[in-house]
mmCIF file of C-alpha atoms in Angstrom:
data_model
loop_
_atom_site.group_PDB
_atom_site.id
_atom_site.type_symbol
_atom_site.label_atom_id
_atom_site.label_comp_id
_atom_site.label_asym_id
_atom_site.label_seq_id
_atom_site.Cartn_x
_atom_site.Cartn_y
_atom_site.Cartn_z
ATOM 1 C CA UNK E 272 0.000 0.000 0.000
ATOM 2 C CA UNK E 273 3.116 2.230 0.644
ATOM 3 C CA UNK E 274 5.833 2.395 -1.058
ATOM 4 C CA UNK E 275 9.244 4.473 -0.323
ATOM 5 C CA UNK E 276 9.913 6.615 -3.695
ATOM 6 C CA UNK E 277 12.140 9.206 -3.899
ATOM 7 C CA UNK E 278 9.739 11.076 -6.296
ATOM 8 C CA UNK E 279 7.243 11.750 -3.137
ATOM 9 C CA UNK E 280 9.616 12.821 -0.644
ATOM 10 C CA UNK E 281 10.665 15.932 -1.641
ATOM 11 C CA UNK E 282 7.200 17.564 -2.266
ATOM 12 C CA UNK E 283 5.263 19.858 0.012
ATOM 13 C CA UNK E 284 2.502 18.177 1.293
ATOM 14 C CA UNK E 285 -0.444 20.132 0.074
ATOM 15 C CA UNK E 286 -3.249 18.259 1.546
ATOM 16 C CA UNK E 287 -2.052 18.504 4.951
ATOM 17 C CA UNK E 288 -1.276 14.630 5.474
ATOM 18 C CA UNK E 289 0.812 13.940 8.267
ATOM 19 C CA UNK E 290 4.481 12.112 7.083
ATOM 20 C CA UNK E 291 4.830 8.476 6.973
ATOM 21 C CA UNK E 292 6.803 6.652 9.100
ATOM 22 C CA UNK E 293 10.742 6.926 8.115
ATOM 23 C CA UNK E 294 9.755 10.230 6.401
ATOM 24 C CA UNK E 295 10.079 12.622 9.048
ATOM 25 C CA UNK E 296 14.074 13.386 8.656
ATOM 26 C CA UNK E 297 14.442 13.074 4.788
ATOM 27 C CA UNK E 298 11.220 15.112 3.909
ATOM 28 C CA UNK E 299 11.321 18.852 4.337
ATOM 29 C CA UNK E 300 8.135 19.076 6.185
ATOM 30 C CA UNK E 301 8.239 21.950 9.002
ATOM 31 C CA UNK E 302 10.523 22.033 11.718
ATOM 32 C CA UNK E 303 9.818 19.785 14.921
ATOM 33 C CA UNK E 304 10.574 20.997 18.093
ATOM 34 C CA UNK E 305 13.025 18.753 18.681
ATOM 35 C CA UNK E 306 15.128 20.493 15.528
ATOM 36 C CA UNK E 307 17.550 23.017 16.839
ATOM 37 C CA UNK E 308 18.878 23.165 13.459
ATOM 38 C CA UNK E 309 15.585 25.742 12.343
ATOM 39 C CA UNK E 310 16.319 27.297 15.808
ATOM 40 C CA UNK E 311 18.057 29.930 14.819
ATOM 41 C CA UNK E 312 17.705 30.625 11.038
ATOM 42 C CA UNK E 313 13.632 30.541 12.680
ATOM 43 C CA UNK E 314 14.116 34.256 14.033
ATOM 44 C CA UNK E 315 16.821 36.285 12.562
ATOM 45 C CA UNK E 316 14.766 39.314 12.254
ATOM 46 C CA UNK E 317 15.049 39.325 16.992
ATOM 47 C CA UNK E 318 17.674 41.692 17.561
ATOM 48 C CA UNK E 319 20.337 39.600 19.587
ATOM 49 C CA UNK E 320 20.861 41.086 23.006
ATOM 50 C CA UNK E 321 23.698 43.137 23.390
ATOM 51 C CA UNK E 322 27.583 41.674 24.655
ATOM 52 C CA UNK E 323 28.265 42.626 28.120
ATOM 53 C CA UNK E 324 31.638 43.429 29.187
ATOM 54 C CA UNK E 325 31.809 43.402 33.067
ATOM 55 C CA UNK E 326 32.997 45.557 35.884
ATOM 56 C CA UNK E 327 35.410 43.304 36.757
ATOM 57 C CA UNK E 328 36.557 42.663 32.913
ATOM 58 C CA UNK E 329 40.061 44.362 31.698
ATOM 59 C CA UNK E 330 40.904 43.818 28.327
ATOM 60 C CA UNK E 331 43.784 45.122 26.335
ATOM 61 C CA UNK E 332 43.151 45.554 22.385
ATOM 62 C CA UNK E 333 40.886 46.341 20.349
ATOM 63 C CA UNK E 334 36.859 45.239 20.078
ATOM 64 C CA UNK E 335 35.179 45.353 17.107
ATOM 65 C CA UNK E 336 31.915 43.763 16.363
ATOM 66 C CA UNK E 337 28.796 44.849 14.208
ATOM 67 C CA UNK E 338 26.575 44.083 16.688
ATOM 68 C CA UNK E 339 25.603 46.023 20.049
ATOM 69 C CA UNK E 340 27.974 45.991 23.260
ATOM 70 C CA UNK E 341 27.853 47.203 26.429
ATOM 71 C CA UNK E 342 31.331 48.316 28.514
ATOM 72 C CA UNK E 343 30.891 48.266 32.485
ATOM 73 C CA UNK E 344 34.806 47.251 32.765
ATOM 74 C CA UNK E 345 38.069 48.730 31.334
ATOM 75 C CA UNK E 346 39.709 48.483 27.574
ATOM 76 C CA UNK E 347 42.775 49.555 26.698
ATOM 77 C CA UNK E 348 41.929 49.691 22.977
ATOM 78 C CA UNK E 349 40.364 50.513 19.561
ATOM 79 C CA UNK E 350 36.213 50.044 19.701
ATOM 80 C CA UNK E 351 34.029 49.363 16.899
ATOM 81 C CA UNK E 352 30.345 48.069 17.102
ATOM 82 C CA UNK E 353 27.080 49.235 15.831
ATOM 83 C CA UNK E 354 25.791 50.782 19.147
ATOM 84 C CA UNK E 355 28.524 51.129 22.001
ATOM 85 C CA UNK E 356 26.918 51.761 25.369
ATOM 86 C CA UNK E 357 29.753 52.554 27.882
ATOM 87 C CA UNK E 358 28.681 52.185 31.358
ATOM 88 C CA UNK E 359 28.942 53.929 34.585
ATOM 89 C CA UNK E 360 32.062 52.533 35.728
ATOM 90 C CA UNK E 361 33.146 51.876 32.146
ATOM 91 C CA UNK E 362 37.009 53.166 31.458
ATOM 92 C CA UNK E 363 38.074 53.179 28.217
ATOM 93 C CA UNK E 364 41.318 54.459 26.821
ATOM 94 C CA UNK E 365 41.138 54.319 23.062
ATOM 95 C CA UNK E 366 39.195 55.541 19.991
ATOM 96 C CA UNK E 367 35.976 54.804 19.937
ATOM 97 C CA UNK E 368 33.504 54.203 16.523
ATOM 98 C CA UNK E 369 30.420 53.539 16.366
ATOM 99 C CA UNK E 370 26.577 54.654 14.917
ATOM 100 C CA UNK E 371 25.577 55.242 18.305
ATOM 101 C CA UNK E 372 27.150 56.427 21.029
ATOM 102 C CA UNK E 373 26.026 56.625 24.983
ATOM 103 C CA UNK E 374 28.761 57.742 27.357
ATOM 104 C CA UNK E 375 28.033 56.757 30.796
ATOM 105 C CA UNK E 376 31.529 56.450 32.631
ATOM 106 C CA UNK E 377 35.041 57.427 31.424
ATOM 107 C CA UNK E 378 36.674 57.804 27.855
ATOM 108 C CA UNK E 379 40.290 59.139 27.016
ATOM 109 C CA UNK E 380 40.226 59.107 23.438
ATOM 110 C CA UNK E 381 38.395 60.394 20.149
ATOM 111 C CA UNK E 382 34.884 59.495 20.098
ATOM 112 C CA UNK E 383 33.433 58.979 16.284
ATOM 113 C CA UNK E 384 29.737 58.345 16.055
ATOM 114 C CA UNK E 385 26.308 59.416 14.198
ATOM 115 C CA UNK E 386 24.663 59.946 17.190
ATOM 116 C CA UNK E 387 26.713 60.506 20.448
ATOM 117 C CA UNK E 388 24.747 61.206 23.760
ATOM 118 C CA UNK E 389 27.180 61.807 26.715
ATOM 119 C CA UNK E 390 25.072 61.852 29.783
ATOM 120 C CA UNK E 391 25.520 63.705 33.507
ATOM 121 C CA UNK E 392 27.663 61.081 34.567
ATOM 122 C CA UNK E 393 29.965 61.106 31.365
ATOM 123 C CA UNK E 394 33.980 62.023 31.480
ATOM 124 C CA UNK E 395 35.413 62.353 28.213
ATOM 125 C CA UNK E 396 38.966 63.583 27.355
ATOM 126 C CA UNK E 397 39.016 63.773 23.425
ATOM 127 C CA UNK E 398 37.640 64.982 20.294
ATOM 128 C CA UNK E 399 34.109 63.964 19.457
ATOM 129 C CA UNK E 400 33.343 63.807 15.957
ATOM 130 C CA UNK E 401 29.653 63.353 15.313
ATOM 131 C CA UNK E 402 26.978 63.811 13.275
ATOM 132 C CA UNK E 403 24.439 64.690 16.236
ATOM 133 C CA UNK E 404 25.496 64.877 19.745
ATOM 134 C CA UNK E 405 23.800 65.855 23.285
ATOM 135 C CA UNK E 406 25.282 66.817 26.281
ATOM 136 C CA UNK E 407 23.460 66.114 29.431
ATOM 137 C CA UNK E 408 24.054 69.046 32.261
ATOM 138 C CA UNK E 409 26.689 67.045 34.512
ATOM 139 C CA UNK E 410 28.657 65.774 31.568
ATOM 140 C CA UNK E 411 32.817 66.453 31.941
ATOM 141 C CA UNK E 412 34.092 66.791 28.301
ATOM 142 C CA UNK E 413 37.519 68.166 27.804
ATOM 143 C CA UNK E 414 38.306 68.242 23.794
ATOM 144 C CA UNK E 415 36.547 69.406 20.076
ATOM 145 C CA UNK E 416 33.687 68.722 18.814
ATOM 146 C CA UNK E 417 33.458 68.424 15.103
ATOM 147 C CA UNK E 418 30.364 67.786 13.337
ATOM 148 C CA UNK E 419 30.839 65.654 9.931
ATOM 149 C CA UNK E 420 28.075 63.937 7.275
ATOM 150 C CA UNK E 421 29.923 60.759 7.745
ATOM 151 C CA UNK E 422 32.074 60.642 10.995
ATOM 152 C CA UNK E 423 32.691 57.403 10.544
ATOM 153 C CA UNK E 424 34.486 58.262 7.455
ATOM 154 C CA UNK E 425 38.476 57.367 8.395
ATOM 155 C CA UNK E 426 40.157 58.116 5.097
ATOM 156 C CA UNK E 427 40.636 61.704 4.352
ATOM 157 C CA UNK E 428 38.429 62.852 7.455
ATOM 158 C CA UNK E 429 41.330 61.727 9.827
ATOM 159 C CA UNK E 430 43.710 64.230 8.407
ATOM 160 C CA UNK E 431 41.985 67.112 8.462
ATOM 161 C CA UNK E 432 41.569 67.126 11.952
ATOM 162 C CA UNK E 433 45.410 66.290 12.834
ATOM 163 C CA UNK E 434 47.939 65.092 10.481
ATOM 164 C CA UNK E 435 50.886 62.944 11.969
ATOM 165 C CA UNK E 436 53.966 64.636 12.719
ATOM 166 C CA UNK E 437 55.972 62.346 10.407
ATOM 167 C CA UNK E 438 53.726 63.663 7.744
ATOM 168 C CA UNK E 439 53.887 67.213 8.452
ATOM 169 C CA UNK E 440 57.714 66.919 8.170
ATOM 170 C CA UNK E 441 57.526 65.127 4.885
ATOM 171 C CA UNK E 442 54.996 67.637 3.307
ATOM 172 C CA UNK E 443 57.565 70.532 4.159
ATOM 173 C CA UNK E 444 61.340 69.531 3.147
ATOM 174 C CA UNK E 445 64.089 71.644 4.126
ATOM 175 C CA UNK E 446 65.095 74.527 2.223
ATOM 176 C CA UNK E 447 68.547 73.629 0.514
ATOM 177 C CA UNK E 448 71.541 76.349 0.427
ATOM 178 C CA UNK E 449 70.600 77.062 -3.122
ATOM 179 C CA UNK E 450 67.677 78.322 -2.262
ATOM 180 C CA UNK E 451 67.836 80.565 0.602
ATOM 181 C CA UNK E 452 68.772 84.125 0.314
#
């Protein structure tokens, strides 16, 4: 009465008949909940919860990640991420780039964002280069503020601001005796 061919298997099952016996792996009927394997790929459209970095978390380097992260501890380092919430007692000595920007705690270091919101409890010592910023009565900033299109722009919007000294020196060579009077 039934008979295993591979030319059934594969098919949707239109008339909502449950799968035979031995068909349940092979055919590629919806997801049980046994299936961890549709898990995932079921819900990418969540936003996945934000890293944590702890209080009691040093790292030295840089972070980057496209995703959202949240500093309570202290990096000695580059950040980049998507939305970079530094917290309360957050430390962080290093340049910092992301679309979003909340400064909670401590940063010694440029600051590079779309948005950048430093609240009351915020101490920064850097530039900030933003495309909109607030500054919540309270907040300790000691730098420039630059506002840019596209301050996440690192190319040619770097060197306008401060070009290395090696460059500087190389841009002006020293006059030669021929040429001074």
């Amino acid at each position: 009465m039934f008979s295993k061919s591979k030319i059934h298997e594969p098919g949707p099952k239109a008339d909502g008949d449950k799968p035979k016996t031995g068909e349940s792996s092979t055919a590629p009927s919806r997801p049980t909940s046994s299936s961890s394997d549709y898990t995932p790929s079921a819900a990418p459209r969540s936003k996945p919860a934000p890293s944590v970095l702890s209080s009691d978390l040093t790292i030295t380097g840089n972070v980057k990640t496209t995703g959202d992260i949240q500093i309570e501890g202290t990096v000695e380092g580059d950040i980049r991420a998507h939305l970079l919430t530094v917290g309360e007692s957050a430390t962080i000595k290093g340049e910092i780039m992301a679309d979003d920007v909340v400064v909670n705690g401590r940063v010694v270091g440029r600051v590079r964002g779309l948005k950048v919101r430093l609240t009351s409890t915020a101490r920064v010592e850097g530039d900030i280069i933003h495309k909109t910023i607030a500054i919540e009565s309270g907040a300790h900033f000691e730098g420039s503020v630059q506002r840019q299109d596209d301050p996440l722009q690192t190319g040619q919007g770097t060197r306008k601001l401060a070009p290395p000294a090696s460059e500087t020196a190389a841009a002006a060579p020293a006059p030669s005796g021929s040429e001074q009077k």
